[in-house]
Tab-separated table of C-alpha atoms in Angstrom:
chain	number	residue	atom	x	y	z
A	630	UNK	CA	68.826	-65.731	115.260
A	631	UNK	CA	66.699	-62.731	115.041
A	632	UNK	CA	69.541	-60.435	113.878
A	633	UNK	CA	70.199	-62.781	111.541
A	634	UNK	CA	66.597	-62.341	110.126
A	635	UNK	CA	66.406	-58.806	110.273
A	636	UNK	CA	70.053	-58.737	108.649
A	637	UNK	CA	68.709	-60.925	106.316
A	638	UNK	CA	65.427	-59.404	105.448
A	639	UNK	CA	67.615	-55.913	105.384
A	640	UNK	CA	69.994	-57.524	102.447
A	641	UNK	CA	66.977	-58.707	100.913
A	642	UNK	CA	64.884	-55.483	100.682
A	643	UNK	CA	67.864	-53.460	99.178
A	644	UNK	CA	69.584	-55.877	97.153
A	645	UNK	CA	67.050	-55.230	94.153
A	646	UNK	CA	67.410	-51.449	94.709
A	647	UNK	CA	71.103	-52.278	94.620
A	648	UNK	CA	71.136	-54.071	91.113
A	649	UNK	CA	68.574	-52.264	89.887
A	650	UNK	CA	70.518	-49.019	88.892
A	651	UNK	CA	70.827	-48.307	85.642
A	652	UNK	CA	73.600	-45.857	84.139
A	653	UNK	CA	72.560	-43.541	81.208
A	654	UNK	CA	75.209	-42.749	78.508
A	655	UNK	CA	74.759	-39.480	76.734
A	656	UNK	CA	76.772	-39.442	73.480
A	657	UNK	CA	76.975	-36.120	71.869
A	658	UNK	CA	78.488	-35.572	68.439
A	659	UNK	CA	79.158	-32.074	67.162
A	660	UNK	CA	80.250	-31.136	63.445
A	661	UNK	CA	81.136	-27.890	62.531
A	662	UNK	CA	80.044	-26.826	59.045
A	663	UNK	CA	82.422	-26.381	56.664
A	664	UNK	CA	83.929	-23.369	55.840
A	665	UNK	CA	85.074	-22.691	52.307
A	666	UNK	CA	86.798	-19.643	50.932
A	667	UNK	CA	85.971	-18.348	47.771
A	668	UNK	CA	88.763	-16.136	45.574
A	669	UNK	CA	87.144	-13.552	43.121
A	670	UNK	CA	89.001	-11.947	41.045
A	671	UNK	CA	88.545	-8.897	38.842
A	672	UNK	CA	89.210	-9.222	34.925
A	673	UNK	CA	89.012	-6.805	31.896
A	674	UNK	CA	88.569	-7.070	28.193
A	675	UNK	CA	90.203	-4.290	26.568
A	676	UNK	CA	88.575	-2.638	22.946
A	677	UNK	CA	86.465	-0.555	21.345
A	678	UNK	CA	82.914	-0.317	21.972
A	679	UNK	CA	80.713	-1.340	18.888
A	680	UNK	CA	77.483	-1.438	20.455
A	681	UNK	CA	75.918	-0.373	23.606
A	682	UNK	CA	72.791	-0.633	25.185
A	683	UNK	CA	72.776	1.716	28.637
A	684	UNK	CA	71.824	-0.294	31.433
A	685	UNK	CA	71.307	-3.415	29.275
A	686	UNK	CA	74.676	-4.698	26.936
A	687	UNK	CA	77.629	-3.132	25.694
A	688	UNK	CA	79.740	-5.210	23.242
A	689	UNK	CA	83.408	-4.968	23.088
A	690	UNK	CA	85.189	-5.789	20.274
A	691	UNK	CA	89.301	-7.021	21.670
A	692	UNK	CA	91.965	-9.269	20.476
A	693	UNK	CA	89.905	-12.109	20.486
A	694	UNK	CA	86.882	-10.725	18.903
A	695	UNK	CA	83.799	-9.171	20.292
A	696	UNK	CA	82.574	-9.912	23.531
A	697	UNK	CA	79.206	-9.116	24.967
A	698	UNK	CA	78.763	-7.939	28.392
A	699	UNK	CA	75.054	-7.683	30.513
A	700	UNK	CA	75.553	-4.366	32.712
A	701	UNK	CA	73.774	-4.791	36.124
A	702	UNK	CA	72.150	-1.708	38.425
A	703	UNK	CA	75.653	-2.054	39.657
A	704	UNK	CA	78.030	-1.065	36.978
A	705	UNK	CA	79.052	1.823	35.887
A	706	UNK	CA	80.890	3.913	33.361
A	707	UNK	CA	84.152	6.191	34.344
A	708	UNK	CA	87.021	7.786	33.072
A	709	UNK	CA	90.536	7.049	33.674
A	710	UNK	CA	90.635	9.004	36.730
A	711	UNK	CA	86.869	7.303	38.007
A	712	UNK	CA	85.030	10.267	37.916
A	713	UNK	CA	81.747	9.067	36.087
A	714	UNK	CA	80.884	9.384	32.709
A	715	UNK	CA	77.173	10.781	32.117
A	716	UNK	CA	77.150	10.494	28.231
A	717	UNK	CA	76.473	7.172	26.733
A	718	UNK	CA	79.200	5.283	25.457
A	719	UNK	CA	79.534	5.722	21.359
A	720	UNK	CA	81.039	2.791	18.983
A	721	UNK	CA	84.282	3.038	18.614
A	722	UNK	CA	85.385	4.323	22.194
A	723	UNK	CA	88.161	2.422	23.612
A	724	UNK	CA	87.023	1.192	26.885
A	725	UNK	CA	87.992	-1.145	29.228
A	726	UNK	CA	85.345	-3.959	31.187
A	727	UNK	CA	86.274	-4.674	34.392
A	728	UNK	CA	84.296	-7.735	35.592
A	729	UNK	CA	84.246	-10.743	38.067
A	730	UNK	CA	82.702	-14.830	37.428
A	731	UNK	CA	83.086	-16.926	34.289
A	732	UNK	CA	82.089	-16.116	31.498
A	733	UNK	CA	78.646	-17.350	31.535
A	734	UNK	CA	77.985	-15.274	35.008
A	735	UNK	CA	80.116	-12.482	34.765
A	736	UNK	CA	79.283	-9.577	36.713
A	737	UNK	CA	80.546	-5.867	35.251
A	738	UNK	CA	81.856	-3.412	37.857
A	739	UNK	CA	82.456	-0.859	35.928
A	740	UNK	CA	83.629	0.425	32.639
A	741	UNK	CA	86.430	2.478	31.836
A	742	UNK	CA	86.124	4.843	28.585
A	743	UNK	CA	89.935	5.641	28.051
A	744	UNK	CA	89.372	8.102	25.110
A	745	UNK	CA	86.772	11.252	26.122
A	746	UNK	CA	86.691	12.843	22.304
């Protein structure tokens, strides 16, 4: 009878250790950010220069009319071979604009004079 109490009393102390567990559930969700690719490409308006502002605007005039172009601290003016070109454009030059963005944000590279008179 005595085992049977101790037994008993021995159930009793660790069955609510026994039930009492409790189980934690980490959940851990990982996104990766999204990686998008952007294409740039280069584009150039052919014509003659009709006005030109240095380090400002220069204003092409092409097939489709004139076009005005902001020049950045990045642009700048070459020859055919892409040596620079120190003298300041002059109207009537035949240049070419080689720029990047829509037309709104286009950036100029670099201009092109393809006539040196």
């Amino acid at each position: 009878m005595m085992k049977k109490a101790i037994v008993a009393l021995a159930c009793a102390l660790v069955a609510p250790v026994a039930f009492a567990q409790t189980s934690t559930t980490t959940t851990e969700t990982t996104t990766e950010p999204a990686t998008t690719t952007q294409t740039t490409s280069t584009t150039y308006t052919a014509g003659t220069v009709t006005t030109y502002e240095p380090g400002k605007t220069v204003i092409v005039k092409g097939e489709q009319g004139p076009v005005s172009f902001a020049l950045g601290t990045a642009a700048r003016v070459v020859d055919g071979a892409g040596k620079i070109v120190t003298a300041p454009l002059r109207a009537g030059q035949k240049v070419r604009v080689y720029y990047t963005g829509p037309e709104r944000e286009r950036v100029v590279e670099r201009v092109v004079v393809e006539d040196q008179d």
